[in-house]
CSV table of C-alpha atoms in Angstrom, one decimal:
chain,number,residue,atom,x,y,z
A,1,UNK,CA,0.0,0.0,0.0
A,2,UNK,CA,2.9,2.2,1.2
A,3,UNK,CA,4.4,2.0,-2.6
A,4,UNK,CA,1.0,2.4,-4.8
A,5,UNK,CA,0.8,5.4,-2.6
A,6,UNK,CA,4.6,7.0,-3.9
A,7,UNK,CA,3.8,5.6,-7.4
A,8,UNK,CA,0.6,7.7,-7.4
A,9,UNK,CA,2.3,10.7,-5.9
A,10,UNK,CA,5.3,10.4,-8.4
A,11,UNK,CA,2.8,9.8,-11.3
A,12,UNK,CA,5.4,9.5,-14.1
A,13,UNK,CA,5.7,7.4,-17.1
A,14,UNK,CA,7.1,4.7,-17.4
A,15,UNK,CA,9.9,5.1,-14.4
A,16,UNK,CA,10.8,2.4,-11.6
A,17,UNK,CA,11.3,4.1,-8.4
A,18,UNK,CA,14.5,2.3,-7.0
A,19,UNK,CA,14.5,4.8,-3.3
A,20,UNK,CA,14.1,7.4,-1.3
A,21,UNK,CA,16.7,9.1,0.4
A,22,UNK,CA,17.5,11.9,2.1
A,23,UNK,CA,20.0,14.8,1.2
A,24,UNK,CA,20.3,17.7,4.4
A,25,UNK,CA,16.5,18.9,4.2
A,26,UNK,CA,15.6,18.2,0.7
A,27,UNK,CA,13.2,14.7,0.1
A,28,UNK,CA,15.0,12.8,-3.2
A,29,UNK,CA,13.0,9.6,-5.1
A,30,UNK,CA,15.8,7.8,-7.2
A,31,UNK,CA,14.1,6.8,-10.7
A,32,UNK,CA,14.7,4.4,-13.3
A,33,UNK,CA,13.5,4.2,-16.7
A,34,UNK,CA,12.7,1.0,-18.4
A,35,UNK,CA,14.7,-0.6,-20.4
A,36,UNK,CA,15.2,0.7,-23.9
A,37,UNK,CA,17.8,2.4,-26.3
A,38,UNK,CA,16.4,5.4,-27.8
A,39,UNK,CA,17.0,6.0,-31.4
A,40,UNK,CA,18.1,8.9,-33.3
A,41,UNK,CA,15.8,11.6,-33.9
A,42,UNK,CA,17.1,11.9,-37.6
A,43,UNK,CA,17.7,8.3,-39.0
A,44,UNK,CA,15.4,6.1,-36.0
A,45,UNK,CA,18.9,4.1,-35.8
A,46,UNK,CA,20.1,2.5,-32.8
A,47,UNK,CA,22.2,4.9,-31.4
A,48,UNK,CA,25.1,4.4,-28.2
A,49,UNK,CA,25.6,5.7,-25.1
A,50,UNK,CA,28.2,8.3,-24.7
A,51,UNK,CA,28.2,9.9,-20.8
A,52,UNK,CA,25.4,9.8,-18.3
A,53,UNK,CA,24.6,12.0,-15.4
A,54,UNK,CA,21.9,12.2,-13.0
A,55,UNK,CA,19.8,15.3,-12.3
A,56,UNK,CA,16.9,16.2,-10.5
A,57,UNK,CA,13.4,18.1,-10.6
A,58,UNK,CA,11.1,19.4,-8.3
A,59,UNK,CA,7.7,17.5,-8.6
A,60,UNK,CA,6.1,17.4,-5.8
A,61,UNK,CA,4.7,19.1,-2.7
A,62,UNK,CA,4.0,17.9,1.2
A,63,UNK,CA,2.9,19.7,4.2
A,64,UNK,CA,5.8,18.2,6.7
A,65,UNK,CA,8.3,17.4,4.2
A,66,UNK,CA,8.3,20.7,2.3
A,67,UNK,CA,9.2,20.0,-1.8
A,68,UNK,CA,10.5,16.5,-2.9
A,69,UNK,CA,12.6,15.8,-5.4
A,70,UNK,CA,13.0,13.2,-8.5
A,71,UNK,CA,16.3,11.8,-9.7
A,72,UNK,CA,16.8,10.6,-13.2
A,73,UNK,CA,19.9,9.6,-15.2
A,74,UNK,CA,20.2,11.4,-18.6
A,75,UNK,CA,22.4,10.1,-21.3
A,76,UNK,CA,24.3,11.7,-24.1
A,77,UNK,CA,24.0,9.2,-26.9
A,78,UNK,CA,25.5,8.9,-30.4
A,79,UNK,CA,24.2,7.5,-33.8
A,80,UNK,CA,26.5,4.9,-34.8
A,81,UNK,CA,24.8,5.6,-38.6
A,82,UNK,CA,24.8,9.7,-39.1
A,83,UNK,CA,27.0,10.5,-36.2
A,84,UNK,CA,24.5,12.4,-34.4
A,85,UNK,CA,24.4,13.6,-31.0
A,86,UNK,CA,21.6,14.4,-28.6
A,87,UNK,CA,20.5,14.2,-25.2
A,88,UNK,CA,18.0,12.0,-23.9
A,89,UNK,CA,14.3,13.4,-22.3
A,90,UNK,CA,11.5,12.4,-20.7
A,91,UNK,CA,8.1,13.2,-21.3
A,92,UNK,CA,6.7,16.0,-19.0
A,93,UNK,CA,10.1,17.1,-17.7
A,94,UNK,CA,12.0,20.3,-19.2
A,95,UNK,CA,15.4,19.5,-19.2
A,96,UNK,CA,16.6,22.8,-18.9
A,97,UNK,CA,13.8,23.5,-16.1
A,98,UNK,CA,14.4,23.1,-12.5
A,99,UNK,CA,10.9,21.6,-11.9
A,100,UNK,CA,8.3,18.9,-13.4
A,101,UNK,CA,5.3,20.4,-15.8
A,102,UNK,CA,3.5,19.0,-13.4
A,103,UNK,CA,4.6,20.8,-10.2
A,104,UNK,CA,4.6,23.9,-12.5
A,105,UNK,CA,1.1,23.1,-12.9
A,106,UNK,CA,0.3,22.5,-9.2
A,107,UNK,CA,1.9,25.9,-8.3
A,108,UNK,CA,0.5,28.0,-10.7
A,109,UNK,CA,-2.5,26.7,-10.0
A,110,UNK,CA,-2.2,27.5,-6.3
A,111,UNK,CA,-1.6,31.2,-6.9
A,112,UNK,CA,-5.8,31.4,-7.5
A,113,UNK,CA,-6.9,32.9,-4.7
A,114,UNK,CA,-3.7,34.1,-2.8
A,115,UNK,CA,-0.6,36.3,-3.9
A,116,UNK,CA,2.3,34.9,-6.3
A,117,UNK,CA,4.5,36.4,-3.4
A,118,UNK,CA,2.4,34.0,-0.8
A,119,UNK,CA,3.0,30.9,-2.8
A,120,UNK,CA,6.6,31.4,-3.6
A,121,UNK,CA,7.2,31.6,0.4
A,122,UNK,CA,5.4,28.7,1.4
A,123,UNK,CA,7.3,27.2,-1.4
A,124,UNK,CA,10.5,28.6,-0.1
A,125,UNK,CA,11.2,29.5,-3.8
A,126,UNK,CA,12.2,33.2,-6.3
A,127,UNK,CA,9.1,35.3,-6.8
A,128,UNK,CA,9.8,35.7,-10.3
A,129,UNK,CA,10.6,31.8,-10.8
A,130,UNK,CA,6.6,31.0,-9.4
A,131,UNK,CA,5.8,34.4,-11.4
A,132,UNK,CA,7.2,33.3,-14.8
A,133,UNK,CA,5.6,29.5,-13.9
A,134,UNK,CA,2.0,31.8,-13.2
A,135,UNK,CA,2.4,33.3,-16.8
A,136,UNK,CA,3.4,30.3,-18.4
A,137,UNK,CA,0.5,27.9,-17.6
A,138,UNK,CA,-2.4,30.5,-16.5
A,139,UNK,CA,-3.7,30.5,-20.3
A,140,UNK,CA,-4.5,26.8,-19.8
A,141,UNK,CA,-7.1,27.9,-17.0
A,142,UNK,CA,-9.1,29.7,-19.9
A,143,UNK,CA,-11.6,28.3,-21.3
A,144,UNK,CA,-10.2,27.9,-25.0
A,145,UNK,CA,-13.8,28.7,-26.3
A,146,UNK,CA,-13.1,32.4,-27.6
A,147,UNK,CA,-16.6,33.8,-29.2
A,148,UNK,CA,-17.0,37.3,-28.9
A,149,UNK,CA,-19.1,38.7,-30.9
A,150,UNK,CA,-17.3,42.2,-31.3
A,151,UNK,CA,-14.2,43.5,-30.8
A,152,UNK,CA,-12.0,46.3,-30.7
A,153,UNK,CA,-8.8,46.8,-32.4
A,154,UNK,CA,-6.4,49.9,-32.3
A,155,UNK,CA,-2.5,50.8,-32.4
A,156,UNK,CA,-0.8,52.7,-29.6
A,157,UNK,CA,2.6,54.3,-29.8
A,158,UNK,CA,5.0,53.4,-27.2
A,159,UNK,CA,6.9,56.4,-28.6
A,160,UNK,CA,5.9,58.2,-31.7
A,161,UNK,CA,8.1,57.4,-35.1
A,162,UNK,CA,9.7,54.5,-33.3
A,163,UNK,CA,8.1,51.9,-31.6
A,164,UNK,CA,4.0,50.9,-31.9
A,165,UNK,CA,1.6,48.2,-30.9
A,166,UNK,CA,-1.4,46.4,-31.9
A,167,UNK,CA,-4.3,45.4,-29.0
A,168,UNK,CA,-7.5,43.5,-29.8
A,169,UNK,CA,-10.1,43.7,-26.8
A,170,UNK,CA,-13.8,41.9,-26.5
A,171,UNK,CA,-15.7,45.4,-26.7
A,172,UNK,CA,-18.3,44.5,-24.4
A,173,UNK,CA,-16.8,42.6,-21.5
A,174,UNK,CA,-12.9,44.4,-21.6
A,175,UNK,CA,-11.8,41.2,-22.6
A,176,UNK,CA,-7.6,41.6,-23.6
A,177,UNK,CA,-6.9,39.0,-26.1
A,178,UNK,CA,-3.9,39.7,-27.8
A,179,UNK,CA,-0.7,42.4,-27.3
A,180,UNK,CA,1.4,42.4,-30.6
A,181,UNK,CA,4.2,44.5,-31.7
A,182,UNK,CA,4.2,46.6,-34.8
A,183,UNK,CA,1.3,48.4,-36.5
A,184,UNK,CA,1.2,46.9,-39.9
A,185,UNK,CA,-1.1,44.8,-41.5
A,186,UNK,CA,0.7,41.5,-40.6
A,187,UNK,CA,0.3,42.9,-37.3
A,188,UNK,CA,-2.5,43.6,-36.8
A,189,UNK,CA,-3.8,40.1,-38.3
A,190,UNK,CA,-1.6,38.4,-36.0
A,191,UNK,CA,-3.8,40.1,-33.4
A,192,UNK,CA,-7.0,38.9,-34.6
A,193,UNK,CA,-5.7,35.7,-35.3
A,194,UNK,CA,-7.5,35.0,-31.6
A,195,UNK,CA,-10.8,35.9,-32.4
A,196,UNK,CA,-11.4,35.7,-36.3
A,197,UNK,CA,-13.9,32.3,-36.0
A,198,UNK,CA,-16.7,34.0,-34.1
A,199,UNK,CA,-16.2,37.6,-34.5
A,200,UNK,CA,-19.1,39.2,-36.2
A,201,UNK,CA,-18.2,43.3,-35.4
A,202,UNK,CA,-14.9,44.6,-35.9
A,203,UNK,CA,-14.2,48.3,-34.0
A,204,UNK,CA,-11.2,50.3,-35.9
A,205,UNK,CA,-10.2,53.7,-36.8
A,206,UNK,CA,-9.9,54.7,-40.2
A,207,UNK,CA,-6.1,53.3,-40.9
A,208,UNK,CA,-5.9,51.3,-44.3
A,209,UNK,CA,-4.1,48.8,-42.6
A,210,UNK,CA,-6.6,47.8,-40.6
A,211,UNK,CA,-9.4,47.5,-43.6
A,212,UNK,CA,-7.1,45.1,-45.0
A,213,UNK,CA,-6.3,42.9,-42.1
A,214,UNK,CA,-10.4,43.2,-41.4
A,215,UNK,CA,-11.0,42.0,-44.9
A,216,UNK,CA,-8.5,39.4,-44.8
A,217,UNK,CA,-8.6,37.6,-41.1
A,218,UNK,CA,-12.2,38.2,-40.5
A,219,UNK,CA,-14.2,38.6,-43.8
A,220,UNK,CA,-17.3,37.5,-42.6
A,221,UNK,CA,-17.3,40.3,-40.3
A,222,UNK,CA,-18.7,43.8,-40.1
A,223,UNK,CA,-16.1,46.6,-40.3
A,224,UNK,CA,-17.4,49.5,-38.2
A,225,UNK,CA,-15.2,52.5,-38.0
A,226,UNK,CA,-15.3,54.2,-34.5
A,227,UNK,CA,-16.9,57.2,-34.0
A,228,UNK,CA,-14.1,59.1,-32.0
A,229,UNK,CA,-12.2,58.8,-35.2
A,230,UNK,CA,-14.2,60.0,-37.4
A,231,UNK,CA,-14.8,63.2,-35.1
A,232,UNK,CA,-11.5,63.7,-34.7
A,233,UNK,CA,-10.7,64.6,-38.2
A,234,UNK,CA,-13.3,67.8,-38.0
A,235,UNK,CA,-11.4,68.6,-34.6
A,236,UNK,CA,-8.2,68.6,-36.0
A,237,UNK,CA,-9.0,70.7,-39.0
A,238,UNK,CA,-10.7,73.0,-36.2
A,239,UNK,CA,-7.6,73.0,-34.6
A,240,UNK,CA,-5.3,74.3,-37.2
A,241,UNK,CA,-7.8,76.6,-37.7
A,242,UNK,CA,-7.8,78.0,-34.3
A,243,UNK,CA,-3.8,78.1,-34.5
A,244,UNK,CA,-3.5,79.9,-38.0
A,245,UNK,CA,-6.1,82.7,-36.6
A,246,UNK,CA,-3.5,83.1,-33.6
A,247,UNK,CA,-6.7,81.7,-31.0
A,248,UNK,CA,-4.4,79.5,-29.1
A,249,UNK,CA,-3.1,82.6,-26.7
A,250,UNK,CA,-0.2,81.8,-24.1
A,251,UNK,CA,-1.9,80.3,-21.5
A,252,UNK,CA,-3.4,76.2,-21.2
A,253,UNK,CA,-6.2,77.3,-20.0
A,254,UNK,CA,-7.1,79.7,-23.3
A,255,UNK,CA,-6.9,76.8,-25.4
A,256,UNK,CA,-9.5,74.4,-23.9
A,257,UNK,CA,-11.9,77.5,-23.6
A,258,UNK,CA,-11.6,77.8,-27.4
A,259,UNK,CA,-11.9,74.3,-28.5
A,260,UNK,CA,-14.5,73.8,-26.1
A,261,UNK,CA,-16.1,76.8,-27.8
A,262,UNK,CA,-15.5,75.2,-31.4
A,263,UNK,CA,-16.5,71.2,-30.8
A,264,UNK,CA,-19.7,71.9,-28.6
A,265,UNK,CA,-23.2,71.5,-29.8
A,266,UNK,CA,-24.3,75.2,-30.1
A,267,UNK,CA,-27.6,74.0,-27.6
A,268,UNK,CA,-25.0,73.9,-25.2
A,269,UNK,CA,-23.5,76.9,-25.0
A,270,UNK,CA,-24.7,80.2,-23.8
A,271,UNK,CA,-26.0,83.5,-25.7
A,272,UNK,CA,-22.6,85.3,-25.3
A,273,UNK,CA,-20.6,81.7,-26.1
A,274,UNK,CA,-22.6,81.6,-29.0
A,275,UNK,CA,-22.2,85.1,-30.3
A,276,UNK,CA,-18.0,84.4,-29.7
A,277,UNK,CA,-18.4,81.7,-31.9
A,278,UNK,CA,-19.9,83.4,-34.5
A,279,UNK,CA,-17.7,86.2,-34.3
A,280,UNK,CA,-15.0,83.8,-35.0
A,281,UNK,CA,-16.6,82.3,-38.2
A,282,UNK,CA,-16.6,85.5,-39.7
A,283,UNK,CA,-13.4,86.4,-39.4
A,284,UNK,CA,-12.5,82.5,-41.5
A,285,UNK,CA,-14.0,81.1,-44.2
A,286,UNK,CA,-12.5,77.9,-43.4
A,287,UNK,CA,-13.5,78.0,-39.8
A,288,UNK,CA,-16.9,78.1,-40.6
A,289,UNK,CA,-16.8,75.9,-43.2
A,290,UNK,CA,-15.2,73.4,-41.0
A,291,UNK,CA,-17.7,74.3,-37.8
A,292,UNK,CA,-20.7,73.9,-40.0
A,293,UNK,CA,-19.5,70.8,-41.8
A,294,UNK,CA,-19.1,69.3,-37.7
A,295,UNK,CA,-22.5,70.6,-36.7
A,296,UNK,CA,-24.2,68.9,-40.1
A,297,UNK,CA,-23.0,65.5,-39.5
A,298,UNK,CA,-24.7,62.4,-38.8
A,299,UNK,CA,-24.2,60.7,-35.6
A,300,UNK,CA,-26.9,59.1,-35.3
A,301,UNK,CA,-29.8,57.6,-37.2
A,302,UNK,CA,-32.9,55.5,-36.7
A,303,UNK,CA,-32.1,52.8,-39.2
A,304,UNK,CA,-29.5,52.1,-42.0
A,305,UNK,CA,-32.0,53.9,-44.7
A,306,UNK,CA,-32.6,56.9,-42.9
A,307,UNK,CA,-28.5,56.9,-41.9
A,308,UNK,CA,-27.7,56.2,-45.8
A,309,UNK,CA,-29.9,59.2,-46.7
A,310,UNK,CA,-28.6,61.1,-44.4
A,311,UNK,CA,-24.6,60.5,-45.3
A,312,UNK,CA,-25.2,60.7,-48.8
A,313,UNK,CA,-26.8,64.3,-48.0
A,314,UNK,CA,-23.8,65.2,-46.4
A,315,UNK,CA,-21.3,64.1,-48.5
A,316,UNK,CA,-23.0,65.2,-51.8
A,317,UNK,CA,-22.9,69.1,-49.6
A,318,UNK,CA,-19.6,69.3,-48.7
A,319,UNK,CA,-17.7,67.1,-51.4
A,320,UNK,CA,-16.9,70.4,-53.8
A,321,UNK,CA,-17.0,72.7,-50.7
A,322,UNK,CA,-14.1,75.6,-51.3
A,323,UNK,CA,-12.6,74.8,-47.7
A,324,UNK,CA,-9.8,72.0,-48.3
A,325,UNK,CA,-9.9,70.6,-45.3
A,326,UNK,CA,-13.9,69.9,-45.4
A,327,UNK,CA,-13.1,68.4,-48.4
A,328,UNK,CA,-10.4,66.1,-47.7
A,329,UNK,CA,-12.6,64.6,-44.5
A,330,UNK,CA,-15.4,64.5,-47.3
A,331,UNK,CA,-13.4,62.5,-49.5
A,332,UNK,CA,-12.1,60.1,-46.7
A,333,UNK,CA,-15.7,59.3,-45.6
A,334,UNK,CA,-16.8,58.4,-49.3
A,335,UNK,CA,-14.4,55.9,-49.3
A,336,UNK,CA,-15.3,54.3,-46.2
A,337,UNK,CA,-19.2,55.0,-46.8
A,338,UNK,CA,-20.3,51.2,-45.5
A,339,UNK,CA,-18.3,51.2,-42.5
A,340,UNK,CA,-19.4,54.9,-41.4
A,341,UNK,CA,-22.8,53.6,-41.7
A,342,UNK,CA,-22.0,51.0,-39.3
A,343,UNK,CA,-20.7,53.4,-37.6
A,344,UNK,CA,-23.5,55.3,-37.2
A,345,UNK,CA,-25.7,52.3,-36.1
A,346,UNK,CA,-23.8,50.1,-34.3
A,347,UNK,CA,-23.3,50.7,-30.6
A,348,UNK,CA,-20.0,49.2,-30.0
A,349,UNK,CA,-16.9,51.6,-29.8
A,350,UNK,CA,-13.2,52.2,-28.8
A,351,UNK,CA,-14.1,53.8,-25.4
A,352,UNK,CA,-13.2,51.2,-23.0
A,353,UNK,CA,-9.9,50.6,-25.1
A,354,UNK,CA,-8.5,53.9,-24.2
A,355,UNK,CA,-7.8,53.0,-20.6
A,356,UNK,CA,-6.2,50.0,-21.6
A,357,UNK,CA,-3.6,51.4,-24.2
A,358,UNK,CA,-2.6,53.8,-21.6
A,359,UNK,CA,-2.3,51.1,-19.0
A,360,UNK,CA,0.1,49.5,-21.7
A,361,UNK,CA,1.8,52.6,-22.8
A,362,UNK,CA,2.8,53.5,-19.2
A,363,UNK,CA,4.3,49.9,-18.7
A,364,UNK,CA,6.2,50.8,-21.6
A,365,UNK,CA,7.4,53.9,-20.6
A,366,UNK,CA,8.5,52.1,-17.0
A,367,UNK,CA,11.0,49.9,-18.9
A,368,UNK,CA,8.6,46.7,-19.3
A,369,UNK,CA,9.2,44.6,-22.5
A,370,UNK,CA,6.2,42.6,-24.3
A,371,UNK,CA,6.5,39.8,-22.6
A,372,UNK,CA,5.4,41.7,-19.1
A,373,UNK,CA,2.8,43.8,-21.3
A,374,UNK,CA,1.6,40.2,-22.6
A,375,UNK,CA,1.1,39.3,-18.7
A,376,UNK,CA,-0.6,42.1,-17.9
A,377,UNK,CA,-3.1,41.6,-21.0
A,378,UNK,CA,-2.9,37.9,-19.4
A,379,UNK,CA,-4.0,39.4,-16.4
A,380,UNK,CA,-7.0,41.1,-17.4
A,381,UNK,CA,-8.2,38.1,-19.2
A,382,UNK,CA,-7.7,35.8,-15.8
A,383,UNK,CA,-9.9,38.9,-13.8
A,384,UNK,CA,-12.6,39.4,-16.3
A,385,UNK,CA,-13.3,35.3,-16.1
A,386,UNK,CA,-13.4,35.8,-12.5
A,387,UNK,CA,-10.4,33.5,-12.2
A,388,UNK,CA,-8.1,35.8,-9.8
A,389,UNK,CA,-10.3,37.0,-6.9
């Protein structure tokens, strides 16, 4: 009874467990494998034995005894055919790793609940050595089912002109799925690698690169352009406006009042604020063609008829308008006429992404590499499931 119990609690294949000893504090069961002579990887000849050496894994955890160890020999054998060299392995065991899969398993699976920090002291272990075993084997808690039904995708710039990322996020739920570096179009389909089964709404700005990615991972799905996007052309057109009229003034403070001024529904400002505005427009053509063409646009629309009728309206006013600016943002919309409709109807946005790329962008900034911004996307997965409490 006494050995089916240390055969169950060793659970290896095909090993004979020859003893147990003891080395100062540390709990050691010699193994054994059966008897066999591995081939060669690259010919499956008989190969010979060259050296062996024993070495030991972690795989196991007691309450009294602390972590016990398992000793196996490993061989460096030689093809007597092609003169190749390798290393023999077992399966389940690393042989560059200090520990068993399976007690990698068992302690990642023990930080649910608690602290990494709390398990690697009962362990008596390095933080980052149960952190990095966390990270490794916390995707297999998951469920590998990913359908969401829309998503969000968009670039950040961990700086500007050098170094950019790509993060796809379920855009109901906050959902991280996938951190990848670059902003081009194999990037970005790397990203939605994830979720292109199930995906039925894709959330983008207006970036050719993403279209094409869109139409080529998911092309069963709806490509809706967000919203924030699209109104930021029209306030950056304002904006060079307000700069070439000399409206920015010295002070921060100046330049918020006159944006604010520029970008708010008129119903919301007061008689005076209105009269400024107005005052403004008639010293600019182009201001006023710009602040009209922002005031006119659809937002928002009952159904896809009514929101067709209404772009088309727009588009067919300020398509030939004198102001070049209005007319560039007219001519980008054309293009893009289906997914601004979608736009206009669908609920989903970018919002909630926001906060996350300036989680990511601040990691960056503190000296974190992808792999710790992968984690933290990791992360967020693990406390949207309600995995981590």
């Amino acid at each position: 009874m006494y050995a089916q119990f240390i055969k169950e609690l060793i659970d290896l294949p095909d090993v004979l467990i020859q003893k147990v000893r003891k080395e100062e504090e540390r709990w050691i069961f010699e193994l054994s494998p059966t008897e066999q002579c591995p081939l060669c990887p690259v010919c499956l000849k008989r190969t010979i034995k060259m050296t062996g050496k024993k070495k030991q894994w972690m795989h196991g955890y007691a309450q009294r005894i602390g972590i016990f160890w398992v000793e196996l020999p490993v061989e460096r054998r030689r093809c007597g055919t092609c003169g190749m060299t390798f290393s023999t392995s077992y399966p389940g065991i690393s042989p560059r790793s200090v520990a068993t899969d399976a007690f990698q398993q068992w302690a990642a699976q023990c930080c649910i609940g608690t602290s990494i920090q709390a398990v690697a002291r009962m362990l008596k272990l390095p933080y980052t050595t149960v952190e990095r075993w966390f990270y490794t084997h916390a995707p297999s808690f998951l469920s590998n089912d990913i359908q969401p039904k829309a998503v969000c995708v968009d670039e950040f710039a961990f700086r500007k002109g050098h170094d950019y990322g790509v993060a796809v996020m379920d855009a109901e739920t906050g959902e991280v799925y996938a951190v990848e570096a670059g902003k081009n179009e194999e990037a970005i389909g790397r990203a939605l690698a994830h979720v292109s089964d199930s995906v039925q709404y894709v959330v983008s700005d207006l970036a050719p690169a993403m279209k094409k990615a869109i139409q080529g991972m998911c092309p069963e799905a709806k490509h809706v352009v967000d919203d924030f996007h699209v109104i930021q052309l029209f306030t950056e057109a304002l904006d060079r406006c307000r700069k070439s009229l000399g409206k920015e003034g010295k002070k921060h403070g100046h330049v918020r009042y006159v944006c604010r001024f520029l970008t708010q529904c008129p119903e919301k400002l007061t008689e005076e604020e209105r009269q400024t505005v107005q005052k403004w427009q008639k010293e600019s053509d182009s201001l006023q063609a710009v602040y009209q063409s922002l005031q006119h646009y659809v937002s928002k629309s009952q159904n896809e008829r009514q929101a067709k009728r209404r772009l088309n309206a727009w588009i067919h006013r300020y398509l030939f308008c004198p102001c070049s600016a209005v007319r560039a943002i007219a001519k980008a919309l054309v293009k893009r006429t289906d997914e601004i409709i979608s736009c206009i109807l669908s609920p989903y946005s970018n919002g909630k992404m926001e906060g996350t790329n300036n989680k990511i962008k601040l990691m960056k900034r503190r000296g974190y590499g992808y792999r710790n911004i992968q984690r933290f996307a990791l992360r967020v997965r693990l406390e949207t499931a309600n995995i981590l409490s």
